[in-house]
Coordinates of C-alpha atoms in Angstrom, one line a residue:
F1 CA 93.2 96.7 86.3
F2 CA 91.0 95.8 89.2
V3 CA 90.9 97.2 92.8
D4 CA 93.0 95.2 95.4
V5 CA 90.9 94.6 98.5
D6 CA 91.7 93.0 101.8
P7 CA 91.9 89.2 100.9
N8 CA 90.0 86.4 102.6
F9 CA 91.6 83.7 100.4
T10 CA 95.2 83.2 99.2
G11 CA 97.3 80.5 97.6
V12 CA 100.8 79.1 97.8
T13 CA 102.8 77.4 95.0
V14 CA 105.7 75.1 95.8
S15 CA 108.5 74.5 93.3
T16 CA 111.8 72.6 93.4
Q17 CA 114.2 70.9 91.1
G18 CA 115.3 67.3 91.4
N19 CA 114.4 63.7 90.7
F20 CA 112.1 63.1 93.7
S21 CA 109.7 60.3 94.4
S22 CA 106.0 60.9 95.2
E23 CA 106.7 60.4 98.9
E24 CA 109.5 63.0 98.8
L25 CA 107.4 65.5 96.9
R26 CA 104.7 65.0 99.5
D27 CA 107.1 65.6 102.4
I28 CA 108.4 68.8 100.8
V29 CA 105.0 70.2 100.3
T30 CA 103.9 69.1 103.7
D31 CA 106.9 71.0 105.2
V32 CA 105.7 74.2 103.5
E33 CA 102.2 73.6 104.7
R34 CA 103.4 73.1 108.3
R35 CA 105.2 76.5 108.2
V36 CA 102.1 78.2 106.9
M37 CA 99.8 76.6 109.5
E38 CA 102.2 77.7 112.3
Q39 CA 101.3 81.3 111.5
G40 CA 97.6 80.6 112.2
Y41 CA 94.6 82.6 111.0
I42 CA 93.5 79.6 108.8
G43 CA 89.8 78.7 108.4
S44 CA 90.6 75.8 106.0
I45 CA 93.4 74.7 103.8
Y46 CA 93.6 72.4 100.8
T47 CA 97.0 71.1 99.8
R48 CA 98.0 69.2 96.7
S49 CA 101.4 67.6 95.9
G50 CA 102.7 66.3 92.6
A51 CA 103.5 67.6 89.2
G52 CA 100.7 68.5 86.8
G53 CA 97.3 70.0 87.5
A54 CA 96.2 73.6 87.1
G55 CA 97.9 76.5 88.7
F56 CA 96.6 79.9 89.6
G57 CA 96.2 82.5 86.8
R58 CA 97.4 82.3 83.2
G59 CA 100.8 82.1 81.6
G60 CA 101.4 78.4 82.1
R61 CA 102.8 76.7 85.1
T62 CA 106.5 76.4 85.7
A63 CA 108.1 73.1 84.9
D64 CA 109.5 72.7 88.5
Q65 CA 106.2 73.3 90.3
I66 CA 105.4 70.3 92.6
G67 CA 102.4 71.4 94.6
N68 CA 100.1 74.1 95.6
M69 CA 97.8 75.2 98.4
F70 CA 94.5 77.0 98.6
I71 CA 94.0 78.8 102.0
E72 CA 90.8 80.2 103.4
M73 CA 91.7 82.7 106.2
S74 CA 89.7 82.8 109.4
D75 CA 86.9 85.4 109.7
R76 CA 88.4 88.9 109.5
R77 CA 86.3 89.9 112.6
S78 CA 88.0 87.3 114.7
R79 CA 91.6 88.2 113.9
E80 CA 93.7 91.2 114.8
L81 CA 95.6 91.2 111.5
S82 CA 94.3 92.3 108.1
G83 CA 94.4 89.9 105.1
W84 CA 97.4 91.7 103.7
E85 CA 99.3 91.3 107.0
V86 CA 98.4 87.6 107.1
E87 CA 99.7 87.1 103.6
E88 CA 102.9 88.8 104.5
A89 CA 103.3 86.6 107.5
Y90 CA 102.8 83.5 105.3
R91 CA 105.3 84.9 102.8
K92 CA 108.0 85.4 105.4
A93 CA 107.4 81.9 106.9
I94 CA 108.0 80.2 103.5
A95 CA 110.7 82.5 102.2
N96 CA 113.8 80.5 103.2
V97 CA 112.9 76.8 102.8
P98 CA 116.2 75.1 101.7
G99 CA 116.1 74.0 98.1
V100 CA 112.5 75.1 97.7
R101 CA 110.8 78.1 96.1
A102 CA 107.5 78.8 97.7
E103 CA 105.4 81.8 96.6
I104 CA 102.2 83.4 97.7
M105 CA 99.7 83.6 94.8
K106 CA 97.0 86.2 95.5
M107 CA 93.4 85.4 94.6
E108 CA 92.2 87.6 91.8
H109 CA 89.0 89.6 91.4
G110 CA 87.4 89.5 88.0
P111 CA 88.9 87.5 85.1
P112 CA 92.0 85.6 86.1
V113 CA 95.2 87.3 84.7
G114 CA 97.9 85.6 86.7
K115 CA 100.9 87.6 88.1
A116 CA 101.0 91.3 87.8
I117 CA 104.0 91.3 85.3
Q118 CA 104.0 88.7 82.5
L119 CA 106.3 88.8 79.6
Q120 CA 105.8 86.3 76.7
L121 CA 108.9 85.5 74.6
Q122 CA 108.3 84.2 71.1
G123 CA 110.9 82.5 68.9
D124 CA 111.5 79.4 66.8
D125 CA 114.9 78.3 68.2
L126 CA 114.3 76.6 71.5
D127 CA 117.8 77.1 72.8
I128 CA 117.9 80.8 72.1
L129 CA 114.4 81.2 73.5
A130 CA 115.4 79.4 76.8
R131 CA 118.6 81.5 77.1
E132 CA 116.9 84.8 76.6
T133 CA 114.1 83.7 79.0
R134 CA 116.6 83.0 81.8
R135 CA 118.4 86.3 81.0
L136 CA 115.2 88.3 81.3
R137 CA 114.4 86.4 84.5
S138 CA 117.8 87.3 86.0
Y139 CA 117.1 91.0 85.3
L140 CA 113.7 90.9 86.9
E141 CA 115.2 89.3 90.0
S142 CA 117.5 92.2 90.3
V143 CA 114.8 94.9 90.0
E144 CA 113.7 96.3 93.3
G145 CA 109.9 96.1 93.8
L146 CA 109.4 92.8 92.1
T147 CA 108.8 89.5 94.0
A148 CA 108.1 85.9 93.1
V149 CA 109.9 85.9 89.8
D150 CA 109.6 82.6 87.8
D151 CA 109.7 81.4 84.2
T152 CA 108.4 78.5 82.1
A153 CA 111.8 77.6 80.6
P154 CA 112.8 73.9 80.8
V155 CA 114.5 72.9 84.0
P156 CA 117.9 71.1 83.9
G157 CA 117.6 67.4 83.7
I158 CA 118.4 64.3 81.7
E159 CA 116.5 61.5 80.0
W160 CA 117.9 58.1 79.1
E161 CA 117.6 57.2 75.4
I162 CA 117.7 53.4 74.7
I163 CA 119.0 52.7 71.2
V164 CA 118.4 49.2 70.0
D165 CA 120.6 47.8 67.2
R166 CA 117.9 45.9 65.4
A167 CA 120.4 43.9 63.2
K168 CA 122.2 42.5 66.3
A169 CA 118.9 41.9 68.1
A170 CA 117.6 39.9 65.2
M171 CA 120.7 37.8 65.1
L172 CA 120.2 37.0 68.7
G173 CA 116.5 36.3 68.3
A174 CA 115.3 39.4 70.2
D175 CA 113.1 42.3 69.1
V176 CA 112.2 45.8 70.3
T177 CA 109.0 44.6 71.9
S178 CA 110.8 42.2 74.2
V179 CA 113.4 44.9 75.1
G180 CA 110.6 47.3 76.0
A181 CA 108.9 44.8 78.2
A182 CA 112.1 43.9 80.0
I183 CA 112.9 47.6 80.7
Q184 CA 109.4 48.1 82.1
L185 CA 110.2 45.4 84.7
I186 CA 112.8 47.7 86.3
T187 CA 110.7 50.9 85.9
N188 CA 107.0 51.2 86.1
G189 CA 106.2 47.5 85.6
V190 CA 104.4 45.6 82.9
L191 CA 100.6 46.0 82.8
V192 CA 99.0 42.5 83.0
G193 CA 95.5 43.4 84.0
R194 CA 93.1 45.6 86.0
Y195 CA 91.1 44.9 89.1
R196 CA 88.3 46.9 90.7
P197 CA 87.8 46.3 94.4
D198 CA 84.2 46.2 95.7
D199 CA 84.5 49.5 97.7
V200 CA 85.8 51.7 94.9
D201 CA 84.6 53.0 91.5
D202 CA 88.0 53.1 89.7
E203 CA 90.0 50.2 88.5
V204 CA 93.4 49.4 89.9
D205 CA 96.3 48.5 87.6
I206 CA 98.0 45.1 88.1
R207 CA 101.7 45.5 87.2
V208 CA 104.6 43.0 87.4
R209 CA 108.1 44.3 88.1
Y210 CA 111.3 43.3 89.8
P211 CA 111.8 43.8 93.6
E212 CA 112.9 47.3 94.6
E213 CA 116.6 46.4 95.1
Y214 CA 116.7 45.3 91.4
R215 CA 115.2 48.4 90.0
G216 CA 117.3 51.4 88.7
I217 CA 119.2 52.5 85.7
T218 CA 122.3 50.5 86.6
Q219 CA 120.3 47.3 86.3
L220 CA 120.1 47.8 82.5
D221 CA 123.7 46.4 82.4
H222 CA 122.5 43.1 83.9
L223 CA 119.1 42.8 82.3
R224 CA 118.4 39.8 80.1
V225 CA 115.6 39.0 77.6
S226 CA 114.3 35.6 76.7
T227 CA 115.0 34.4 73.2
K228 CA 114.9 31.0 71.5
Q229 CA 118.6 30.6 72.2
G230 CA 117.9 31.4 75.9
P231 CA 118.4 34.5 78.1
V232 CA 120.5 37.2 76.3
P233 CA 121.9 40.3 78.0
I234 CA 120.4 43.4 76.3
S235 CA 123.7 45.2 76.8
S236 CA 125.0 43.3 73.8
F237 CA 122.7 45.0 71.4
V238 CA 121.4 48.1 73.3
E239 CA 123.2 51.4 73.8
R240 CA 122.2 53.7 76.6
R241 CA 122.7 57.5 76.1
A242 CA 122.0 60.4 78.4
K243 CA 120.2 63.4 76.7
A244 CA 118.9 66.7 77.9
K245 CA 115.4 66.4 79.3
V246 CA 112.6 67.8 77.1
S247 CA 110.0 69.7 79.0
S248 CA 106.6 70.8 77.8
I249 CA 106.7 73.1 74.7
F250 CA 104.1 75.8 74.5
R251 CA 103.1 77.2 71.1
Q252 CA 100.9 80.1 70.1
N253 CA 100.0 80.4 66.4
G254 CA 102.7 77.9 65.6
T255 CA 105.4 79.8 67.4
R256 CA 107.2 78.6 70.5
I257 CA 106.6 80.7 73.6
M258 CA 107.9 81.0 77.1
Y259 CA 106.9 83.2 80.0
V260 CA 108.7 85.3 82.6
R261 CA 106.4 86.4 85.4
A262 CA 106.7 88.4 88.6
D263 CA 104.5 90.0 91.3
T264 CA 104.9 93.5 92.6
A265 CA 105.8 94.3 96.2
P266 CA 103.2 95.9 98.4
G267 CA 102.7 99.6 97.5
V268 CA 104.4 99.2 94.0
L269 CA 102.3 99.8 90.9
A270 CA 102.6 97.3 88.1
D271 CA 102.5 100.1 85.5
D272 CA 105.6 101.7 86.9
M273 CA 107.4 98.3 86.7
V274 CA 106.2 97.7 83.2
A275 CA 107.6 101.1 82.1
E276 CA 110.9 100.4 83.7
I277 CA 111.1 97.0 82.0
K278 CA 110.3 98.5 78.6
E279 CA 113.2 100.9 79.0
W280 CA 115.5 98.1 79.8
L281 CA 114.4 96.1 76.8
K282 CA 115.3 99.0 74.5
S283 CA 118.9 98.6 75.5
A284 CA 119.1 94.9 76.4
E285 CA 119.9 93.8 72.8
L286 CA 117.9 90.6 72.9
D287 CA 118.4 88.1 70.1
P288 CA 116.6 89.6 67.0
T289 CA 114.7 86.4 66.5
I290 CA 113.0 86.8 69.9
K291 CA 109.8 88.9 70.3
V292 CA 108.7 90.1 73.7
V293 CA 105.0 90.8 74.4
F294 CA 103.5 92.0 77.7
R295 CA 100.6 89.7 78.8
G296 CA 98.5 89.3 81.9
A297 CA 97.1 92.3 83.7
N298 CA 98.9 94.8 81.4
E299 CA 97.2 93.2 78.3
E300 CA 93.8 93.1 79.9
Q301 CA 94.2 96.7 81.2
E302 CA 95.0 98.0 77.7
K303 CA 91.9 96.1 76.3
T304 CA 89.7 97.6 79.0
N305 CA 91.1 101.1 78.5
D306 CA 90.4 100.8 74.8
F307 CA 86.8 99.7 75.5
I308 CA 86.3 102.4 78.1
G309 CA 87.6 105.0 75.6
F310 CA 85.3 103.6 72.9
A311 CA 82.3 103.6 75.2
F312 CA 83.0 107.1 76.4
S313 CA 83.3 108.4 72.7
M314 CA 80.1 106.6 71.7
A315 CA 78.3 108.1 74.7
L316 CA 79.5 111.6 73.8
M317 CA 78.4 111.1 70.2
L318 CA 74.9 109.9 71.1
M319 CA 74.5 112.7 73.7
G320 CA 75.7 115.2 71.1
I321 CA 73.1 114.0 68.6
L322 CA 70.3 114.3 71.2
L323 CA 71.5 117.7 72.4
V324 CA 71.7 119.2 68.9
S325 CA 68.2 118.0 68.2
Q326 CA 66.9 119.4 71.5
F327 CA 68.7 122.8 71.5
N328 CA 69.0 123.2 67.7
S329 CA 72.5 124.6 68.4
F330 CA 75.9 123.0 67.8
Y331 CA 77.5 125.5 70.1
Q332 CA 75.4 124.7 73.1
A333 CA 75.7 121.0 72.4
A334 CA 79.5 121.3 72.2
L335 CA 79.5 123.4 75.4
I336 CA 77.7 120.7 77.4
L337 CA 80.0 117.9 76.0
S338 CA 83.1 120.0 76.8
A339 CA 81.9 120.1 80.5
V340 CA 81.8 116.3 80.4
V341 CA 85.4 116.1 79.1
M342 CA 86.7 118.8 81.5
S343 CA 85.1 116.9 84.5
T344 CA 87.8 114.2 84.1
V345 CA 90.2 116.8 85.4
G346 CA 88.3 116.7 88.7
V347 CA 88.5 112.9 88.7
L348 CA 92.3 113.0 88.3
L349 CA 92.6 115.7 91.0
G350 CA 90.6 113.5 93.3
L351 CA 92.9 110.5 92.6
I352 CA 96.0 112.7 93.4
I353 CA 94.4 114.0 96.7
T354 CA 93.3 110.5 97.9
G355 CA 96.4 108.7 96.6
Y356 CA 94.4 106.0 94.7
P357 CA 95.8 104.6 91.5
F358 CA 93.7 104.9 88.3
S359 CA 91.8 101.6 88.0
A360 CA 91.0 100.7 84.4
I361 CA 87.7 99.1 85.4
M362 CA 86.4 101.0 88.4
T363 CA 87.7 104.5 87.7
G364 CA 86.9 104.2 84.0
V365 CA 83.3 103.1 84.6
G366 CA 83.0 106.0 87.1
I367 CA 84.0 108.5 84.5
V368 CA 81.4 107.1 82.0
A369 CA 78.7 107.2 84.7
L370 CA 79.7 110.7 85.7
A371 CA 78.9 112.0 82.2
G372 CA 75.1 111.4 82.6
I373 CA 74.9 113.6 85.8
I374 CA 77.0 116.4 84.3
V375 CA 74.9 116.5 81.1
N376 CA 71.7 116.7 83.2
N377 CA 73.0 119.7 85.2
N378 CA 74.1 121.6 82.0
I379 CA 70.8 120.8 80.2
V380 CA 68.8 122.2 83.1
L381 CA 71.0 125.4 83.1
I382 CA 71.0 126.0 79.3
D383 CA 67.3 125.2 78.9
T384 CA 66.5 127.8 81.5
Y385 CA 68.8 130.3 79.7
N386 CA 67.0 129.7 76.4
Y387 CA 63.6 130.0 78.0
L388 CA 64.4 133.3 79.7
F389 CA 66.1 134.7 76.6
R390 CA 63.1 133.8 74.5
E391 CA 60.4 135.1 76.9
N392 CA 62.2 138.3 77.9
P393 CA 63.5 140.0 74.7
G394 CA 64.0 143.3 76.5
W395 CA 66.5 141.9 78.9
S396 CA 70.2 142.2 78.4
I397 CA 72.3 139.1 77.9
Q398 CA 74.0 139.7 81.2
R399 CA 70.7 139.8 83.1
V400 CA 69.5 136.7 81.4
I401 CA 72.6 134.8 82.4
I402 CA 72.6 136.1 86.0
Q403 CA 68.9 135.3 86.4
T404 CA 69.5 131.8 85.0
G405 CA 72.3 131.2 87.5
C406 CA 70.0 132.4 90.4
L407 CA 67.1 130.1 89.3
R408 CA 69.3 127.0 88.8
L409 CA 71.7 127.4 91.6
R410 CA 69.6 125.3 94.0
P411 CA 68.7 122.4 91.6
V412 CA 72.4 122.0 90.6
F413 CA 73.6 122.1 94.2
L414 CA 70.9 119.7 95.3
T415 CA 71.9 117.2 92.6
T416 CA 75.6 117.5 93.6
F417 CA 74.9 117.2 97.4
T418 CA 72.5 114.3 97.1
T419 CA 74.8 112.3 94.8
G420 CA 77.9 113.3 96.6
F421 CA 76.7 112.7 100.2
G422 CA 75.0 109.5 99.0
L423 CA 78.3 108.1 97.7
L424 CA 80.5 109.6 100.4
P425 CA 80.3 106.6 102.8
M426 CA 81.3 104.3 99.9
A427 CA 84.0 106.7 98.8
S428 CA 85.3 106.8 102.4
G429 CA 85.4 103.0 102.6
V430 CA 82.5 102.7 105.0
S431 CA 80.3 99.6 104.6
I432 CA 76.8 99.7 106.2
D433 CA 75.1 96.4 106.7
L434 CA 71.4 97.1 107.5
I435 CA 70.4 93.5 107.9
G436 CA 73.4 92.6 110.2
R437 CA 73.3 96.0 111.9
E438 CA 77.0 96.6 111.4
I439 CA 79.1 99.5 110.2
E440 CA 82.6 98.6 109.0
V441 CA 85.4 100.9 107.9
G442 CA 87.8 99.5 105.3
G443 CA 85.9 96.2 104.7
P444 CA 86.3 94.3 101.5
V445 CA 82.9 95.1 100.1
A446 CA 83.3 98.9 100.4
S447 CA 87.0 98.8 99.4
F448 CA 86.0 97.3 96.1
W449 CA 83.8 100.3 95.2
V450 CA 85.9 103.0 96.7
Q451 CA 87.6 104.1 93.4
L452 CA 84.3 104.2 91.4
A453 CA 82.6 106.3 94.1
S454 CA 85.6 108.6 94.5
A455 CA 85.7 109.2 90.8
I456 CA 82.0 110.2 90.8
V457 CA 82.2 112.4 93.9
S458 CA 85.4 114.3 93.0
G459 CA 84.4 114.6 89.3
L460 CA 80.9 115.8 90.2
S461 CA 82.2 118.4 92.7
F462 CA 84.6 119.8 90.1
A463 CA 81.9 119.7 87.4
T464 CA 79.5 121.7 89.6
L465 CA 82.0 124.6 89.5
L466 CA 82.2 124.3 85.8
T467 CA 78.4 124.3 85.5
L468 CA 77.8 127.4 87.6
I469 CA 80.9 129.4 86.5
V470 CA 82.3 128.2 83.2
T471 CA 79.1 127.4 81.5
P472 CA 77.5 130.8 82.0
A473 CA 80.7 132.5 81.0
M474 CA 80.8 130.4 77.8
L475 CA 77.2 131.3 77.1
M476 CA 78.3 134.9 77.3
A477 CA 81.3 134.3 75.0
P478 CA 79.4 134.6 71.6
H479 CA 77.7 137.8 72.6
A480 CA 81.1 139.2 74.0
F481 CA 82.8 138.3 70.7
R482 CA 80.1 139.9 68.6
T483 CA 80.3 143.1 70.8
M484 CA 84.1 143.2 70.4
R485 CA 83.8 142.8 66.7
E486 CA 81.2 145.5 66.4
N487 CA 83.3 147.9 68.5
F488 CA 86.4 147.1 66.4
R489 CA 84.4 147.8 63.2
N490 CA 83.0 151.0 64.6
R491 CA 86.5 152.2 65.6
R492 CA 87.7 151.5 62.1
Q493 CA 84.8 153.4 60.5
L494 CA 85.4 156.4 62.8
A495 CA 89.1 156.3 62.0
A496 CA 88.3 156.2 58.3
Q497 CA 85.9 159.2 58.6
A498 CA 88.4 161.2 60.6
S499 CA 91.1 160.7 57.9

């Protein structure tokens, strides 16, 4: 979708399962932070612990996420490791924290899309949806080339349901309100007021609750409420039941959804993994009520490819209208536009030679930008051909084409050389800072534009050969076909006369 460049920022998410206090969550996240800081190369770090809050990217946060970190690396000129190597060092440092899943979350360029692989499961039955989500996650964890696999399915847990027998409570002079206030005394406390100290802007809650040794679920058996008849144990009219904990439920267009997400290992293309997952889904026999949709980068990439294709088609159509009005020839207009289409072969050859993947944004924009240069070269050539053909009626068609090539060889080559050599530093990953008087190879600025520049350079080089060889040959083609037809007709007439 976008080009991956050497990062200067990165993030870490920390997840675990269990009933932890705020202090315990802080200690777990702090332990991960300490492991990261031991690796060094940190300019600044911001750490946050506790459930809730926004995570990186889209697709929802996992229910067991308890904290995250935002890390700014030290200046790349002052460290001997690249940003990718620093991220890998952090990843190894946090890989084996007991009972904790800590993952590196790469910072994204352009619109946030989250992890590279995102599968959205849709269904109405929550139990079936959660089961298939965990099954799909188990498969992704077994696929080589995928890392940091997680899902948004509910995590195991229990919630205590307090059932009040209203008839018995009324007989004893108690009610639901008094039971609720009594239970709050052993949990979060009863709110009795608020106080704002002089040195802060926010108010502080004033809550009343039992001492710490008298708090806990077991104290429900000994808890009493005040009634007109005196203190009454709530165990006489309250039943306590343990039920499965209900996590956050995400819906889209009224349908429940869950996500399974994963990142790709270094050097692995997300497109290859998506194709492999699609093949597995064909034979996985998921529940028929579950629908699987690819989201994230894959979805954005498809949208971008559709837009680039539409923009390319519209550009060709507008150029075709202008060319027909200029040359008054559908054939010559189609010839110029065919050179634009065939120039994409040069772009793909350049990607194969350099080993770069096809970027939906950068390579696609490069192809569209390339069309203008190629059209200009072909217009110059064909316009000269038409002029010489019109002004020299005594010349043969071969002489007109050869003279056209001789006259336009230098302008076409100059256009190619000036554009190609101008973009060659950028295509080679060389960044030139005139103000700072610095030349850097492989820096993040140049790396971002490498694929766009490479597409233009390779496509233009290939298109120059098309302009100087294929275009003159195609200009000769109508005359050659007419000559062949006339020769064939003459032979038939001679054969008829001889018979």
